[in-house]
CSV table of C-alpha atoms in Angstrom, one decimal:
chain,number,residue,atom,x,y,z
A,1,MET,CA,102.7,113.6,126.0
A,2,ILE,CA,102.6,110.1,127.4
A,3,GLU,CA,105.2,110.9,130.2
A,4,ASN,CA,104.3,113.2,133.2
A,5,GLU,CA,106.6,116.2,133.0
A,6,LYS,CA,107.1,115.9,136.9
A,7,SER,CA,107.9,112.2,136.7
A,8,LEU,CA,110.9,112.7,134.3
A,9,GLN,CA,114.4,112.0,136.2
A,10,CYS,CA,117.8,113.5,135.6
A,11,ALA,CA,120.8,111.8,134.6
A,12,LEU,CA,121.9,111.3,138.4
A,13,ASN,CA,118.3,111.0,140.0
A,14,HIS,CA,118.8,114.2,142.1
A,15,GLN,CA,114.9,114.6,142.2
A,16,LEU,CA,115.0,118.2,141.1
A,17,PRO,CA,113.3,119.7,138.0
A,18,ILE,CA,114.8,119.1,134.8
A,19,VAL,CA,116.2,122.4,133.4
A,20,TYR,CA,118.3,121.3,130.4
A,21,VAL,CA,118.7,118.4,127.8
A,22,LEU,CA,122.0,117.1,126.2
A,23,LEU,CA,121.7,116.7,122.6
A,24,ASN,CA,123.9,113.8,122.3
A,25,PRO,CA,122.8,110.7,120.4
A,26,SER,CA,125.6,108.5,121.5
A,27,ILE,CA,124.2,108.6,125.1
A,28,SER,CA,121.2,106.9,126.7
A,29,LYS,CA,117.7,108.5,127.1
A,30,GLN,CA,118.0,108.6,130.9
A,31,GLN,CA,121.6,110.6,130.8
A,32,ARG,CA,120.2,113.4,128.5
A,33,LEU,CA,118.2,115.1,131.1
A,34,LEU,CA,120.1,117.4,133.4
A,35,CYS,CA,118.9,119.4,136.6
A,36,THR,CA,120.9,122.4,138.1
A,37,GLU,CA,122.9,120.1,140.3
A,38,CYS,CA,123.9,117.9,137.1
A,39,LEU,CA,125.7,120.9,135.7
A,40,ASP,CA,128.1,120.9,138.5
A,41,ASN,CA,128.7,117.1,138.9
A,42,VAL,CA,128.4,115.8,135.3
A,43,ASP,CA,130.9,116.0,132.6
A,44,PHE,CA,129.1,116.2,129.3
A,45,GLU,CA,129.8,116.7,125.7
A,46,GLY,CA,127.3,118.0,123.0
A,47,LYS,CA,124.9,120.6,122.6
A,48,VAL,CA,122.6,121.6,125.7
A,49,ILE,CA,119.3,123.4,125.3
A,50,GLY,CA,116.9,124.5,128.0
A,51,PHE,CA,114.2,122.0,128.9
A,52,LYS,CA,111.4,124.4,128.2
A,53,LYS,CA,112.7,125.1,124.8
A,54,ILE,CA,112.8,121.5,123.8
A,55,ILE,CA,109.2,120.9,125.1
A,56,GLN,CA,108.2,123.8,122.9
A,57,MET,CA,109.9,122.4,119.9
A,58,ILE,CA,108.4,119.0,120.4
A,59,GLU,CA,104.9,120.4,120.9
A,60,GLU,CA,105.3,122.6,117.5
A,61,GLN,CA,106.2,119.5,115.7
A,62,GLN,CA,103.4,117.3,117.1
A,63,HIS,CA,101.0,120.3,116.2
A,64,GLN,CA,102.1,120.1,112.6
A,65,LYS,CA,101.8,116.4,112.5
A,66,MET,CA,98.3,116.6,114.0
A,67,ASN,CA,97.3,119.1,111.4
A,68,LEU,CA,98.6,116.8,108.7
A,69,ILE,CA,96.9,113.7,110.2
A,70,GLU,CA,93.6,115.8,110.8
A,71,ASN,CA,93.6,117.0,107.2
A,72,THR,CA,94.2,113.7,105.7
A,73,ILE,CA,91.6,111.9,107.8
A,74,ILE,CA,89.0,114.7,107.1
A,75,GLN,CA,89.8,114.4,103.4
A,76,TYR,CA,89.3,110.7,103.6
A,77,ILE,CA,86.2,110.8,105.9
A,78,GLN,CA,84.7,113.3,103.3
A,79,GLN,CA,85.1,111.0,100.6
A,80,ILE,CA,83.8,108.0,102.4
A,81,GLU,CA,80.8,109.9,103.5
A,82,SER,CA,80.0,110.7,99.8
A,83,PHE,CA,80.2,107.2,99.1
A,84,HIS,CA,77.9,106.2,102.1
A,85,ASN,CA,75.4,109.0,100.8
A,86,LEU,CA,75.5,107.3,97.3
A,87,ILE,CA,74.9,103.9,99.0
A,88,SER,CA,72.0,105.3,100.9
A,89,GLN,CA,70.5,106.9,97.7
A,90,MET,CA,71.1,103.5,95.8
A,91,LYS,CA,69.3,102.0,98.9
A,92,SER,CA,66.3,104.2,98.7
A,93,ASN,CA,66.3,103.7,94.9
A,94,ILE,CA,66.4,99.9,95.5
A,95,ILE,CA,63.6,99.9,98.1
A,96,LEU,CA,61.5,102.1,95.7
A,97,GLN,CA,61.9,99.6,92.8
A,98,LEU,CA,61.0,96.7,95.1
A,99,GLU,CA,57.9,98.5,96.4
A,100,GLN,CA,56.9,99.2,92.6
A,101,LEU,CA,57.4,95.6,91.9
A,102,SER,CA,55.5,94.7,95.0
A,103,THR,CA,52.8,97.0,93.9
A,104,ILE,CA,52.7,95.4,90.3
A,105,LEU,CA,52.4,91.8,92.0
A,106,LYS,CA,49.4,93.0,94.1
A,107,ASP,CA,47.6,94.6,91.1
A,108,TRP,CA,48.3,91.2,89.2
A,109,ILE,CA,46.7,89.1,92.1
A,110,SER,CA,43.8,91.6,92.5
A,111,ASN,CA,43.1,91.5,88.6
A,112,LEU,CA,43.1,88.0,88.6
A,113,TYR,CA,40.5,87.9,91.4
A,114,SER,CA,38.3,90.3,89.4
A,115,ILE,CA,38.7,87.9,86.2
A,116,GLY,CA,37.6,85.0,88.5
A,117,LEU,CA,34.5,87.0,89.7
A,118,LYS,CA,33.8,88.3,86.1
A,119,HIS,CA,33.8,84.8,84.8
A,120,SER,CA,31.7,83.3,87.7
A,121,GLN,CA,28.7,85.5,86.6
A,122,TYR,CA,26.4,83.8,83.9
A,123,SER,CA,22.9,84.4,82.3
A,124,PHE,CA,20.2,82.0,83.0
A,125,ASN,CA,18.7,82.4,79.4
A,126,ASP,CA,22.0,81.8,77.7
A,127,GLU,CA,22.7,78.7,79.8
A,128,LEU,CA,19.3,77.3,79.0
A,129,GLU,CA,19.9,78.0,75.4
A,130,ILE,CA,23.1,75.9,75.4
A,131,ILE,CA,21.3,73.0,77.3
A,132,ILE,CA,18.3,73.0,75.0
A,133,ASN,CA,20.4,73.0,71.7
A,134,LYS,CA,22.8,70.6,73.4
A,135,ASN,CA,25.8,72.7,72.7
A,136,ASN,CA,29.2,72.0,73.9
A,137,TYR,CA,29.8,74.4,76.9
A,138,MET,CA,33.4,74.7,76.2
A,139,LYS,CA,32.8,75.2,72.5
A,140,SER,CA,29.8,77.8,72.8
A,141,ASN,CA,31.5,79.5,75.8
A,142,PRO,CA,35.2,79.4,74.9
A,143,THR,CA,37.4,79.6,78.0
A,144,SER,CA,37.8,83.3,77.6
A,145,PHE,CA,39.0,83.5,81.2
A,146,VAL,CA,42.2,81.8,79.9
A,147,LYS,CA,42.7,84.4,77.4
A,148,ASP,CA,42.0,87.1,80.2
A,149,ILE,CA,44.4,85.5,82.4
A,150,SER,CA,47.0,85.2,79.7
A,151,ARG,CA,46.5,89.1,78.6
A,152,GLU,CA,47.0,89.9,82.1
A,153,TYR,CA,50.2,87.6,82.2
A,154,ASN,CA,51.5,89.5,79.3
A,155,ASN,CA,50.8,92.8,80.7
A,156,GLN,CA,52.0,92.4,84.2
A,157,ASN,CA,55.1,90.0,83.2
A,158,SER,CA,56.6,92.5,81.1
A,159,LYS,CA,56.4,95.2,84.0
A,160,ALA,CA,57.7,92.7,86.8
A,161,ALA,CA,60.4,91.1,84.6
A,162,SER,CA,62.0,94.6,83.8
A,163,LYS,CA,61.8,95.4,87.4
A,164,LEU,CA,63.3,92.1,88.6
A,165,GLU,CA,66.1,92.2,86.0
A,166,GLN,CA,67.9,94.8,88.2
A,167,TYR,CA,68.4,92.3,90.8
A,168,ASN,CA,70.0,89.3,88.9
A,169,GLN,CA,72.8,88.9,91.4
A,170,PHE,CA,70.3,88.3,94.3
A,171,PRO,CA,69.9,84.5,95.2
A,172,GLU,CA,66.0,84.8,94.7
A,173,TYR,CA,66.2,86.1,91.4
A,174,ASN,CA,66.4,82.6,89.6
A,175,LYS,CA,63.5,81.5,91.6
A,176,CYS,CA,61.4,84.3,90.7
A,177,LYS,CA,62.3,83.9,87.0
A,178,GLN,CA,61.2,80.3,87.4
A,179,ILE,CA,57.8,81.3,88.8
A,180,LEU,CA,57.0,83.5,85.9
A,181,SER,CA,58.2,80.7,83.4
A,182,ASP,CA,56.0,78.1,85.2
A,183,ILE,CA,53.1,80.6,84.8
A,184,GLN,CA,53.7,80.8,81.1
A,185,ILE,CA,54.0,77.1,80.7
A,186,ASP,CA,50.7,76.4,82.5
A,187,LEU,CA,49.0,79.0,80.4
A,188,SER,CA,50.4,77.4,77.2
A,189,LYS,CA,48.9,74.0,78.4
A,190,GLN,CA,45.6,75.7,79.1
A,191,GLU,CA,45.3,77.4,75.7
A,192,GLN,CA,46.3,74.0,73.9
A,193,PHE,CA,43.8,72.5,75.7
A,194,GLU,CA,41.1,75.1,74.6
A,195,ASN,CA,42.0,74.4,70.9
A,196,LEU,CA,41.4,70.6,71.0
A,197,ASN,CA,40.4,68.9,67.9
A,198,ASN,CA,36.3,69.7,67.6
A,199,ASN,CA,35.6,66.2,66.5
A,200,SER,CA,37.2,64.8,69.8
A,201,ILE,CA,35.0,67.2,72.0
A,202,ASN,CA,32.0,66.2,69.9
A,203,LYS,CA,32.4,62.4,70.5
A,204,ILE,CA,32.9,63.2,74.2
A,205,ILE,CA,29.6,65.2,74.1
A,206,GLU,CA,27.8,62.3,72.1
A,207,LEU,CA,29.3,59.7,74.8
A,208,LYS,CA,27.8,62.1,77.7
A,209,ASP,CA,24.4,62.2,76.1
A,210,ILE,CA,24.5,58.4,75.7
A,211,ILE,CA,25.2,58.1,79.3
A,212,GLN,CA,22.6,60.6,80.3
A,213,ILE,CA,19.9,58.7,78.2
A,214,GLN,CA,20.9,55.5,79.7
A,215,PHE,CA,20.8,56.8,83.3
A,216,LEU,CA,17.0,58.1,82.7
A,217,GLN,CA,16.0,54.8,81.2
A,218,LEU,CA,17.5,53.2,84.3
A,219,LEU,CA,15.3,55.4,86.4
A,220,GLN,CA,12.3,54.9,84.6
A,221,GLU,CA,12.5,51.1,84.7
A,222,LYS,CA,13.5,50.6,88.4
A,223,ASP,CA,12.3,52.3,91.5
A,224,VAL,CA,15.4,54.2,92.6
A,225,LYS,CA,15.4,55.3,96.3
A,226,PHE,CA,17.7,57.5,98.0
A,227,ASN,CA,18.8,56.9,101.5
A,228,PHE,CA,18.8,59.3,104.3
A,229,ILE,CA,22.2,59.4,106.2
A,230,ASP,CA,20.9,59.5,109.8
A,231,GLN,CA,23.7,61.4,111.3
A,232,SER,CA,21.7,64.3,112.6
A,233,VAL,CA,23.3,66.6,115.3
A,234,LYS,CA,20.8,67.8,118.0
A,235,GLN,CA,21.3,71.0,120.0
A,236,LYS,CA,18.8,72.5,122.5
A,237,GLU,CA,19.6,76.0,121.6
A,238,ALA,CA,18.4,77.6,118.3
A,239,CYS,CA,20.3,77.6,115.2
A,240,VAL,CA,19.4,80.6,112.8
A,241,SER,CA,22.1,80.4,110.2
A,242,ILE,CA,24.1,78.0,108.4
A,243,VAL,CA,26.8,78.6,105.7
A,244,PHE,CA,29.4,76.4,103.8
A,245,ASN,CA,32.6,77.1,102.0
A,246,SER,CA,33.0,77.4,98.2
A,247,SER,CA,34.0,73.6,98.1
A,248,GLY,CA,31.2,72.4,100.5
A,249,SER,CA,33.8,70.8,102.7
A,250,ILE,CA,33.5,73.2,105.7
A,251,MET,CA,30.0,73.9,107.5
A,252,VAL,CA,29.6,76.8,110.0
A,253,SER,CA,26.5,77.1,111.9
A,254,THR,CA,25.1,79.3,115.0
A,255,ASN,CA,24.0,78.0,118.6
A,256,GLU,CA,22.8,81.4,120.0
A,257,GLU,CA,26.0,83.2,120.9
A,258,VAL,CA,28.2,80.2,120.0
A,259,ILE,CA,29.6,79.6,116.2
A,260,LYS,CA,30.4,76.1,115.5
A,261,VAL,CA,32.6,74.9,112.6
A,262,TRP,CA,32.0,71.6,111.1
A,263,ASN,CA,33.8,69.4,108.6
A,264,PHE,CA,31.3,68.4,106.0
A,265,ASN,CA,32.0,65.4,103.9
A,266,SER,CA,29.6,63.0,102.1
A,267,GLY,CA,26.8,64.2,104.0
A,268,ARG,CA,28.4,63.6,107.4
A,269,ILE,CA,29.3,66.3,109.6
A,270,GLN,CA,32.2,66.4,112.4
A,271,LEU,CA,32.7,69.4,114.8
A,272,LEU,CA,36.0,71.0,114.7
A,273,GLN,CA,35.7,74.1,116.9
A,274,ASN,CA,33.4,76.0,118.8
A,275,LEU,CA,34.0,79.9,118.7
A,276,GLN,CA,32.6,82.0,121.6
A,277,GLN,CA,33.8,85.6,121.1
A,278,HIS,CA,30.2,87.1,120.7
A,279,GLU,CA,28.4,88.0,123.7
A,280,SER,CA,24.9,87.7,122.6
A,281,TRP,CA,23.0,85.6,119.8
A,282,VAL,CA,24.9,85.2,116.3
A,283,ASN,CA,22.1,86.2,113.7
A,284,CYS,CA,23.9,85.9,110.6
A,285,LEU,CA,27.0,84.4,108.8
A,286,ILE,CA,28.5,85.0,105.4
A,287,TYR,CA,31.2,82.8,103.9
A,288,SER,CA,33.8,84.2,101.6
A,289,ARG,CA,33.9,82.6,98.1
A,290,ILE,CA,37.4,83.8,97.8
A,291,GLN,CA,39.3,83.5,101.1
A,292,LYS,CA,39.3,81.1,103.9
A,293,ALA,CA,37.3,83.5,106.0
A,294,PHE,CA,33.7,84.3,107.1
A,295,LEU,CA,31.6,87.1,108.6
A,296,SER,CA,29.3,86.9,111.5
A,297,CYS,CA,27.1,89.6,113.2
A,298,SER,CA,25.4,89.6,116.7
A,299,SER,CA,22.9,90.8,118.9
A,300,ASP,CA,25.7,92.3,120.9
A,301,ASN,CA,25.8,94.9,118.2
A,302,THR,CA,29.2,93.9,116.7
A,303,ILE,CA,30.4,92.5,113.3
A,304,LYS,CA,33.5,90.0,113.2
A,305,ILE,CA,35.8,88.6,110.7
A,306,TRP,CA,36.9,85.0,111.2
A,307,LYS,CA,39.9,83.7,109.4
A,308,LEU,CA,41.4,80.4,109.2
A,309,LYS,CA,45.1,80.8,110.5
A,310,LYS,CA,46.2,77.1,110.9
A,311,GLU,CA,44.4,73.9,110.6
A,312,ASN,CA,41.1,74.0,112.6
A,313,GLN,CA,42.1,77.4,114.2
A,314,TRP,CA,39.9,80.3,113.5
A,315,ILE,CA,41.0,83.6,114.6
A,316,ASN,CA,38.7,86.6,114.9
A,317,SER,CA,39.2,90.4,114.1
A,318,GLU,CA,38.7,93.1,116.6
A,319,SER,CA,34.8,93.7,117.2
A,320,ASN,CA,33.5,96.3,114.7
A,321,LYS,CA,30.5,98.2,116.4
A,322,GLN,CA,28.8,101.0,114.7
A,323,HIS,CA,25.1,99.6,115.3
A,324,THR,CA,23.4,101.1,118.4
A,325,ALA,CA,21.3,97.8,118.4
A,326,GLU,CA,21.4,94.3,117.5
A,327,VAL,CA,23.0,93.5,113.9
A,328,LEU,CA,20.7,91.1,112.1
A,329,CYS,CA,21.8,90.6,108.5
A,330,LEU,CA,24.8,91.0,106.3
A,331,ILE,CA,25.5,91.1,102.6
A,332,ILE,CA,28.9,91.5,100.7
A,333,ASN,CA,29.3,92.3,97.1
A,334,GLN,CA,30.8,90.2,94.2
A,335,ASN,CA,34.1,91.6,94.6
A,336,GLU,CA,34.1,90.9,98.5
A,337,ASP,CA,35.4,94.3,99.2
A,338,GLN,CA,32.2,96.0,100.5
A,339,LEU,CA,29.9,95.1,103.2
A,340,PHE,CA,26.3,96.1,104.1
A,341,SER,CA,24.7,95.3,107.5
A,342,GLY,CA,21.2,95.8,108.7
A,343,GLY,CA,20.0,95.9,112.3
A,344,ASN,CA,17.4,96.7,115.0
A,345,ASP,CA,18.3,100.4,114.8
A,346,LYS,CA,16.5,100.8,111.5
A,347,SER,CA,19.9,101.6,109.7
A,348,ILE,CA,22.1,100.1,107.0
A,349,LYS,CA,25.8,100.5,107.6
A,350,VAL,CA,28.2,100.5,104.7
A,351,TRP,CA,31.8,99.1,105.2
A,352,GLN,CA,35.1,98.6,103.3
A,353,LEU,CA,35.9,95.0,103.6
A,354,ASP,CA,39.3,93.6,103.5
A,355,PHE,CA,39.5,89.9,104.1
A,356,SER,CA,43.3,89.7,103.4
A,357,ASN,CA,44.1,91.9,106.3
A,358,ASP,CA,41.3,91.0,108.5
A,359,LYS,CA,40.0,94.8,108.4
A,360,LEU,CA,36.5,96.1,108.5
A,361,ILE,CA,36.4,100.0,107.9
A,362,TYR,CA,33.1,101.8,108.5
A,363,GLN,CA,32.2,104.2,105.7
A,364,TYR,CA,28.7,105.6,106.2
A,365,SER,CA,25.1,104.9,107.3
A,366,LEU,CA,21.7,104.6,105.4
A,367,GLU,CA,18.9,105.7,107.8
A,368,LYS,CA,15.7,105.8,105.6
A,369,HIS,CA,14.0,102.9,107.0
A,370,LYS,CA,11.3,103.4,109.5
A,371,SER,CA,11.3,99.9,111.1
A,372,ILE,CA,13.9,97.0,111.7
A,373,VAL,CA,16.2,96.0,108.8
A,374,TYR,CA,16.3,92.2,109.2
A,375,GLU,CA,17.2,90.5,106.0
A,376,GLY,CA,19.3,90.7,102.8
A,377,SER,CA,19.6,88.3,99.8
């Protein structure tokens, strides 16, 4: 009840407790409440009922109303909770579907890297045979990597597209579909290039042979001299390792415990950044063929992953320390997912390598050598 029972006043404001209520709809609310003194001084018409009785009647009505309200609200709440549970289930299913789609795309990327590594291998004898017989490289060795990529596209695209179709109401849907379509168009262009007319290709090869012959004749007729570009960089400290990125545009070298990153262009070098995170001599560097990243090992017993985050800004991972003495050499496998390190502690450590996430996870140690492990190839 909003009102305080003790604050209710009788019709004549006698400041006495209310004992009766006059049930007369034609009088005002204030005139309906009566105290004992009002009974002697007020002429009233209509039925009179005790105040406590009317309070009890009102409370019983309110109790019935509250039961009805509570039952109705609970019923609605239960239905809405069922709705919410279904939405939560849908959310879990959507997240699961998106995670599955993400896994498909990660596998697709990984398989494309594997295709690239597979086709980067070659046989010296086979290549020599092609050169000796003056065969067209593209003809003798059809660009099967395009076929592998197309096969991978057909396999993964069907999986990805079926998952993606469930989200055709999302604003990103059309962009995703466009990317898949662009990949298909690019692959079609590659396959058309692969099916060029053989006569046209042979003409190109003939022209290439003529140019090579003329160039050799020019070398025989004239004393050709190559000029040294005097753009040497001198440093007092020792440089024990130099590596290049796959395009030959970035050179990385050592300067005792300092790693220097250079821009390498047309035989000229320009210092971009000094990296000074190692505490002792840097003994070996390895540059990734796939990522914009390289590895370093040092006499401070650690191995670090360095990755290009922004232009000319190299960030290193946490130090990976399993060797008990100087780390002297590094080798990575062709897939660039496994690293071998050797050192002054006479051991070879085997690591799981993840350039993408800047992670180097120690696996196990090979300890059969009786002296320093100092070089790999």
